Amino acid sequence: MANKYIFTSESVTEGHPDKVCDKISDSVLDVAKGLDPANRVACEALTTEGLVVVTGEVSRKCIENIDFEQVARQAIRKIGYTAEGIGFHADEVHVDVRLKPQSGDISQGVDGTGLFKEQGAGDQGMMFGYATSEGDSLDGGCELMPVPIFLAHKLARRLTGVRKSGILPKLYPDGKTQVSVEYENGKPVAIRNVVVSSHHARDYKLADLRTDILEQVVIPVLAPTGLVSEKELHAEKDNVESHQVYINPTGAFCEGGPKADAGLTGRKIIVDTYGGMGRHGGGAFSGKDPSKVDRSAAYMARYVAKNVVAAGLAAVCEVELAYAIGVAEPVSVYVQAGGAAVPVEKISAAIREVFNLKPAGIISSLDLLRPIYEPTAAYGHFGRTEESFTWERTDRVDALKAATGM
């Protein structure tokens, strides 16, 4: 008997209030790394109508040399908050900067000047990486990501793209997407429900908006997957047998962005990772330099899991890395592998042999001291094809095969 279920994941656009904060935090990080790769950053932001607060800890050199207010304004401007009368504007928002130097007690464990004479983890905690081949048969593949989150991100990026390109100029930056995928025996077989909500100008009629988003966003992204047809996407939503599409289902969405809802850095951790598939250690990414294993070890865990699946050692792989503050070696490395071609114990041993899992090794392997972080702040940290996303490479496949005797 077939095992059927529906799994749903969501994404948000870069204009969502939480993502505005992530973008500001990672923009601060990039400017700091551009100034000096050794700079440390743990930056968080809060936003609401007419206000941004930038806080956290940075290296003293950053405080002396960076205009954080202008960094925040430029990030907001790049997102597209430049329209008048929507309660949030790059040039008009008040920016309150409350950054301070990093604690010396923390830095000694990271610098190798503490009890252990090498770079240790910037904090304790556990981080997870995940990869799956479930979307390999889809047009173009899904970069070894779960299908629901991969497609939700594509919708969110397309929603932003049609706004910024002028195709749908009455859209504003805030938006959300959601995709429900039906699985049969662990494989995606159909898209069942889609939700797209977009902030928009008051003179944009709802009927026109729904038609435009369906035709310019939903159909171009989802119809080519083969999991739903253009005819099904046009189906009336009151037909319970149809593939339902909900566009701005509450009606008008004229009041959005930070005017309508407060935002915080690091509040979209499931959007940032695997959409609820696999587990999450709880640590956010944005605004943290790679000495913080919350970020760098999560990137490494994804790198490991993706290479395991790309090597054909498993159809699905989840990797947990755990650390103690100030200690270099991970306190545990845990591997789960579905559809494994070799015993999991062999995969685990090969991971230890092939990958350097110490914080300094992670930073070196993935080249993480560069200003590469602002693009990660929206549309997910994983499943991306940009060159700077080094943790998405599959360059350890041959080494893993050799280590497992494949």
Coordinates of C-alpha atoms in Angstrom, one line a residue:
M1 CA 0.0 0.0 0.0
A2 CA 1.4 3.4 -1.0
N3 CA 2.4 5.8 1.9
K4 CA 0.9 9.2 0.9
Y5 CA 1.2 12.4 2.8
I6 CA 1.4 16.2 2.1
F7 CA 4.3 18.3 3.3
T8 CA 4.3 22.1 3.3
S9 CA 7.1 24.7 3.4
E10 CA 7.1 28.5 3.3
S11 CA 9.4 31.3 2.2
V12 CA 9.3 35.1 2.5
T13 CA 10.7 37.9 0.3
E14 CA 13.6 40.1 1.3
G15 CA 11.0 42.9 2.1
H16 CA 9.5 40.8 5.0
P17 CA 10.2 42.7 8.2
D18 CA 12.3 39.8 9.6
K19 CA 14.3 39.6 6.4
V20 CA 14.9 43.3 6.4
C21 CA 16.7 42.8 9.7
D22 CA 18.6 39.8 8.4
K23 CA 19.7 41.9 5.4
I24 CA 20.9 44.7 7.6
S25 CA 22.8 42.3 9.9
D26 CA 24.5 40.5 7.0
S27 CA 25.3 43.9 5.3
V28 CA 27.1 45.0 8.5
L29 CA 29.0 41.7 8.5
D30 CA 30.1 42.1 4.8
V31 CA 31.3 45.7 5.4
A32 CA 33.2 44.5 8.5
K33 CA 34.8 41.6 6.5
G34 CA 35.6 43.9 3.7
L35 CA 37.4 46.2 6.1
D36 CA 39.4 43.3 7.7
P37 CA 38.7 39.6 7.3
A38 CA 39.7 39.1 11.0
N39 CA 36.9 41.4 12.2
R40 CA 34.3 39.7 14.5
V41 CA 30.6 40.4 14.2
A42 CA 27.5 39.4 16.1
C43 CA 25.0 41.9 14.8
E44 CA 21.2 41.9 15.2
A45 CA 18.5 44.3 14.1
L46 CA 15.0 45.2 15.1
T47 CA 12.6 47.1 12.9
T48 CA 9.1 48.6 13.1
E49 CA 7.3 51.5 11.6
G50 CA 9.8 54.3 11.0
L51 CA 12.6 52.7 13.1
V52 CA 15.6 50.4 12.9
V53 CA 17.7 49.4 15.9
V54 CA 21.1 47.9 15.1
T55 CA 22.7 46.2 18.1
G56 CA 25.2 43.5 19.1
E57 CA 28.9 43.1 19.3
V58 CA 31.7 43.8 16.8
S59 CA 35.4 44.3 16.7
R60 CA 36.6 47.7 18.0
K61 CA 38.0 48.5 14.5
C62 CA 34.5 48.3 13.1
I63 CA 33.1 50.8 15.6
E64 CA 35.9 53.2 14.7
N65 CA 35.6 52.9 10.9
I66 CA 32.1 51.9 9.8
D67 CA 29.1 54.2 9.4
F68 CA 26.5 51.6 10.5
E69 CA 23.6 54.0 9.9
Q70 CA 24.5 54.3 6.2
V71 CA 25.0 50.5 5.9
A72 CA 21.5 50.0 7.3
R73 CA 19.9 52.6 5.0
Q74 CA 21.7 51.1 1.9
A75 CA 20.4 47.7 2.8
I76 CA 16.8 49.0 3.1
R77 CA 17.2 50.9 -0.2
K78 CA 18.5 47.8 -2.0
I79 CA 15.4 45.8 -0.9
G80 CA 13.2 48.5 -2.4
Y81 CA 11.7 50.5 0.5
T82 CA 11.8 53.8 -1.4
A83 CA 8.0 54.4 -2.1
E84 CA 6.4 57.3 -0.3
G85 CA 3.5 56.8 2.2
I86 CA 4.0 53.2 3.2
G87 CA 5.4 53.9 6.6
F88 CA 9.0 52.7 5.9
H89 CA 11.5 54.5 3.7
A90 CA 15.3 54.1 3.4
D91 CA 15.9 57.8 3.6
E92 CA 13.4 58.6 6.3
V93 CA 13.6 55.8 8.8
H94 CA 15.3 56.5 12.1
V95 CA 18.3 54.3 12.6
D96 CA 19.5 53.8 16.2
V97 CA 22.9 52.1 16.4
R98 CA 23.7 50.3 19.7
L99 CA 26.8 48.2 18.8
K100 CA 29.6 47.5 21.3
P101 CA 33.0 45.7 21.3
Q102 CA 33.0 41.9 21.6
S103 CA 33.6 40.4 25.0
G104 CA 37.2 39.5 25.7
D105 CA 36.0 36.4 27.5
I106 CA 34.4 35.1 24.3
S107 CA 37.2 36.2 22.0
Q108 CA 40.0 34.4 24.0
G109 CA 38.3 31.0 23.2
V110 CA 38.1 31.8 19.6
D111 CA 41.5 33.4 19.2
G112 CA 43.4 30.4 20.7
T113 CA 44.6 32.4 23.6
G114 CA 42.4 30.6 26.2
L115 CA 42.7 27.1 27.7
F116 CA 43.1 25.4 24.3
K117 CA 45.8 26.9 22.1
E118 CA 43.9 26.7 18.8
Q119 CA 40.8 28.3 17.4
G120 CA 37.8 26.9 19.2
A121 CA 34.0 27.2 18.6
G122 CA 32.5 30.6 19.3
D123 CA 29.7 29.0 21.3
Q124 CA 28.3 25.6 22.3
G125 CA 25.5 24.0 20.4
M126 CA 24.5 21.6 17.7
M127 CA 24.0 22.2 14.0
F128 CA 22.3 20.1 11.3
G129 CA 22.8 19.7 7.6
Y130 CA 20.4 17.9 5.3
A131 CA 20.4 16.8 1.6
T132 CA 18.0 14.7 -0.4
S133 CA 17.8 13.4 -4.0
E134 CA 14.0 13.5 -4.0
G135 CA 13.8 16.3 -6.6
D136 CA 16.3 14.9 -9.0
S137 CA 13.7 14.0 -11.6
L138 CA 12.2 17.5 -11.7
D139 CA 13.1 19.8 -14.5
G140 CA 16.6 21.2 -13.6
G141 CA 16.6 19.3 -10.3
C142 CA 16.4 20.9 -6.8
E143 CA 20.0 21.1 -5.8
L144 CA 19.5 18.1 -3.5
M145 CA 17.0 20.1 -1.4
P146 CA 13.5 19.2 -0.3
V147 CA 11.1 20.1 -3.0
P148 CA 8.6 22.2 -1.0
I149 CA 11.2 24.7 0.3
F150 CA 13.0 24.8 -3.0
L151 CA 9.9 25.8 -4.8
A152 CA 8.7 28.2 -2.1
H153 CA 12.0 30.0 -2.5
K154 CA 11.7 30.1 -6.3
L155 CA 8.2 31.7 -5.9
A156 CA 9.5 34.3 -3.5
R157 CA 12.5 35.2 -5.7
R158 CA 10.2 35.4 -8.7
L159 CA 7.8 37.7 -6.7
T160 CA 10.7 40.0 -6.0
G161 CA 11.9 39.8 -9.6
V162 CA 8.7 40.9 -11.2
R163 CA 8.5 43.8 -8.8
K164 CA 12.1 45.0 -9.3
S165 CA 12.1 44.5 -13.0
G166 CA 8.9 46.6 -13.4
I167 CA 6.8 43.8 -14.7
L168 CA 4.4 44.2 -11.8
P169 CA 5.3 47.8 -10.5
K170 CA 2.4 48.0 -8.1
L171 CA 3.9 45.4 -5.8
Y172 CA 5.8 46.4 -2.7
P173 CA 8.7 44.5 -1.1
D174 CA 6.9 42.5 1.6
G175 CA 5.6 39.0 0.6
K176 CA 5.2 35.4 1.5
T177 CA 4.9 32.1 -0.4
Q178 CA 4.0 28.5 0.6
V179 CA 3.9 25.2 -1.3
S180 CA 2.3 22.0 -0.3
V181 CA 3.6 18.9 -2.0
E182 CA 2.1 15.4 -2.0
Y183 CA 4.5 12.5 -1.5
E184 CA 4.0 8.9 -2.3
N185 CA 6.5 6.5 -0.8
G186 CA 8.9 9.4 -0.1
K187 CA 8.8 10.8 -3.6
P188 CA 7.1 14.1 -4.6
V189 CA 4.2 13.3 -7.0
A190 CA 2.0 16.5 -7.1
I191 CA 1.7 20.1 -5.9
R192 CA -1.5 20.3 -4.0
N193 CA -1.7 23.9 -2.6
V194 CA 0.1 27.1 -3.2
V195 CA -0.2 30.4 -1.2
V196 CA 1.3 33.7 -2.4
S197 CA 0.7 37.0 -0.5
S198 CA 2.2 40.3 -1.7
H199 CA 2.1 43.8 -0.3
H200 CA 0.8 46.1 -2.9
A201 CA -0.3 49.7 -3.9
R202 CA -3.8 50.7 -2.8
D203 CA -4.9 51.3 -6.4
Y204 CA -4.1 47.7 -7.4
K205 CA -7.4 45.9 -7.8
L206 CA -7.5 42.6 -6.2
A207 CA -8.8 40.7 -9.2
D208 CA -6.0 42.2 -11.4
L209 CA -3.4 41.4 -8.8
R210 CA -4.5 37.8 -8.5
T211 CA -4.4 37.3 -12.2
D212 CA -1.1 39.0 -12.6
I213 CA 0.6 37.0 -9.9
L214 CA -0.8 33.7 -11.2
E215 CA 0.4 34.4 -14.7
Q216 CA 3.7 36.1 -13.9
V217 CA 4.8 34.2 -10.8
V218 CA 3.0 31.0 -10.0
I219 CA 2.7 29.4 -13.5
P220 CA 6.2 30.2 -14.7
V221 CA 7.7 28.7 -11.6
L222 CA 5.5 25.7 -10.9
A223 CA 4.2 24.5 -14.3
P224 CA 7.6 23.4 -15.6
T225 CA 8.1 21.0 -12.6
G226 CA 5.6 18.5 -14.0
L227 CA 4.0 18.3 -10.5
V228 CA 1.1 20.4 -11.6
S229 CA -0.2 21.6 -14.9
E230 CA -1.1 25.2 -16.0
K231 CA -4.7 24.1 -16.3
E232 CA -4.7 22.8 -12.7
L233 CA -3.2 26.1 -11.5
H234 CA -6.1 28.0 -13.2
A235 CA -8.7 25.7 -11.6
E236 CA -11.4 27.2 -9.4
K237 CA -10.3 26.9 -5.7
D238 CA -13.8 25.8 -4.6
N239 CA -13.3 22.5 -6.5
V240 CA -11.9 20.3 -3.7
E241 CA -10.3 18.0 -6.3
S242 CA -8.3 20.8 -7.8
H243 CA -4.8 22.0 -7.1
Q244 CA -5.7 25.1 -5.1
V245 CA -3.9 28.4 -5.5
Y246 CA -4.5 31.1 -2.9
I247 CA -3.3 34.6 -3.8
N248 CA -3.7 37.3 -1.2
P249 CA -6.4 35.2 0.4
T250 CA -7.4 37.7 3.0
G251 CA -8.0 40.4 0.3
A252 CA -6.1 43.7 0.4
F253 CA -2.5 43.7 1.6
C254 CA -1.9 47.5 1.4
E255 CA -0.4 47.9 4.8
G256 CA 2.8 45.7 5.0
G257 CA 6.4 45.7 5.8
P258 CA 7.7 47.1 9.1
K259 CA 4.7 49.5 9.2
A260 CA 2.4 46.5 9.7
D261 CA 4.7 44.1 11.7
A262 CA 7.9 44.3 13.7
G263 CA 10.9 42.4 12.5
L264 CA 13.9 40.8 14.2
T265 CA 17.1 39.2 12.9
G266 CA 17.1 35.4 13.0
R267 CA 13.4 34.8 13.3
K268 CA 13.1 32.8 10.1
I269 CA 15.4 29.9 10.8
I270 CA 13.2 27.3 9.1
V271 CA 12.8 29.4 6.0
D272 CA 16.6 29.8 6.0
T273 CA 17.3 26.0 6.1
Y274 CA 15.1 23.1 4.9
G275 CA 11.5 24.3 5.3
G276 CA 10.9 21.9 8.3
M277 CA 12.4 18.8 6.7
G278 CA 15.3 17.6 8.8
R279 CA 16.1 19.0 12.2
H280 CA 17.4 22.4 13.3
G281 CA 19.8 23.1 16.2
G282 CA 18.0 26.4 17.0
G283 CA 20.8 28.9 16.1
A284 CA 20.2 31.7 13.6
F285 CA 22.7 32.6 10.9
S286 CA 22.5 36.3 9.8
G287 CA 24.8 38.8 11.3
K288 CA 27.2 36.2 12.7
D289 CA 30.8 35.9 11.5
P290 CA 32.1 32.4 10.8
S291 CA 33.8 32.0 14.1
K292 CA 30.2 31.4 15.3
V293 CA 29.6 27.7 14.7
D294 CA 25.8 28.4 14.6
R295 CA 26.5 29.6 11.1
S296 CA 29.7 28.0 9.9
A297 CA 29.1 24.5 11.2
A298 CA 25.6 24.6 9.8
Y299 CA 27.2 25.4 6.4
M300 CA 29.7 22.6 6.9
A301 CA 26.9 20.1 7.9
R302 CA 25.1 20.9 4.6
Y303 CA 28.3 20.6 2.7
V304 CA 28.9 17.2 4.2
A305 CA 25.4 15.9 3.7
K306 CA 25.2 17.2 0.1
N307 CA 28.4 15.5 -0.9
V308 CA 27.3 12.2 0.7
V309 CA 24.1 12.3 -1.4
A310 CA 25.9 13.5 -4.5
A311 CA 28.3 10.6 -4.1
G312 CA 25.4 8.1 -4.2
L313 CA 26.2 6.9 -0.7
A314 CA 22.6 7.7 0.4
A315 CA 19.4 9.0 -1.0
V316 CA 18.8 11.2 2.1
C317 CA 21.4 12.3 4.6
E318 CA 21.2 14.3 7.8
V319 CA 24.4 15.3 9.7
E320 CA 24.6 16.7 13.2
L321 CA 27.7 18.5 14.4
A322 CA 28.0 19.6 18.1
Y323 CA 30.6 21.8 19.8
A324 CA 31.7 23.1 23.1
I325 CA 32.7 26.8 23.4
G326 CA 36.4 27.3 23.0
V327 CA 37.0 23.7 21.9
A328 CA 38.1 22.9 18.4
E329 CA 37.1 19.3 17.9
P330 CA 33.4 18.7 17.6
V331 CA 32.0 16.9 20.7
S332 CA 29.9 14.6 18.4
V333 CA 29.3 13.9 14.8
Y334 CA 26.0 12.1 14.1
V335 CA 24.9 10.8 10.7
Q336 CA 21.6 9.5 9.5
A337 CA 21.3 8.1 6.0
G338 CA 18.2 6.9 4.1
G339 CA 18.6 4.5 1.2
A340 CA 22.3 4.0 2.1
A341 CA 24.5 2.2 -0.3
V342 CA 27.0 1.3 2.4
P343 CA 26.7 1.0 6.2
V344 CA 26.1 4.3 8.0
E345 CA 29.1 3.6 10.2
K346 CA 31.3 3.6 7.0
I347 CA 29.8 6.9 5.9
S348 CA 30.4 8.4 9.3
A349 CA 34.0 7.3 9.4
A350 CA 34.5 8.6 5.8
I351 CA 33.2 12.0 6.8
R352 CA 35.7 12.2 9.7
E353 CA 38.5 11.3 7.2
V354 CA 37.5 13.6 4.4
F355 CA 36.3 16.8 6.1
N356 CA 38.1 19.0 8.6
L357 CA 35.3 19.8 11.1
K358 CA 37.3 22.1 13.4
P359 CA 36.1 25.8 13.2
A360 CA 39.4 26.9 11.6
G361 CA 39.2 24.0 9.2
I362 CA 35.6 24.8 8.3
I363 CA 36.5 28.5 7.7
S364 CA 39.4 27.5 5.5
S365 CA 37.6 24.8 3.6
L366 CA 34.6 27.0 2.7
D367 CA 36.6 30.3 2.4
L368 CA 34.3 32.0 4.8
L369 CA 36.3 35.2 5.7
R370 CA 35.2 37.0 2.6
P371 CA 32.2 39.5 2.4
I372 CA 29.8 37.0 0.9
Y373 CA 26.9 37.1 3.3
E374 CA 24.4 39.7 2.3
P375 CA 23.0 37.5 -0.5
T376 CA 22.3 34.7 2.0
A377 CA 19.9 36.9 4.0
A378 CA 16.9 36.0 1.8
Y379 CA 15.7 33.0 -0.2
G380 CA 17.5 30.4 1.9
H381 CA 21.1 29.7 2.7
F382 CA 21.0 26.3 1.0
G383 CA 20.2 25.0 -2.5
R384 CA 21.8 28.0 -4.2
T385 CA 24.0 28.0 -7.2
E386 CA 25.9 31.3 -6.8
E387 CA 29.7 30.8 -6.7
S388 CA 30.0 32.4 -3.3
F389 CA 27.9 29.6 -1.7
T390 CA 30.9 27.4 -1.3
W391 CA 29.1 25.0 1.0
E392 CA 26.9 23.9 -2.0
R393 CA 29.9 22.5 -3.9
T394 CA 30.1 18.7 -4.5
D395 CA 33.9 18.6 -4.8
R396 CA 34.4 15.9 -2.1
V397 CA 32.4 13.2 -3.9
D398 CA 35.4 11.2 -5.2
A399 CA 37.1 11.4 -1.8
L400 CA 34.0 10.0 -0.1
K401 CA 33.7 7.2 -2.6
A402 CA 37.3 6.3 -2.0
A403 CA 37.0 6.4 1.7
T404 CA 34.0 4.1 1.7
G405 CA 35.3 1.8 -1.0
M406 CA 32.5 2.7 -3.5

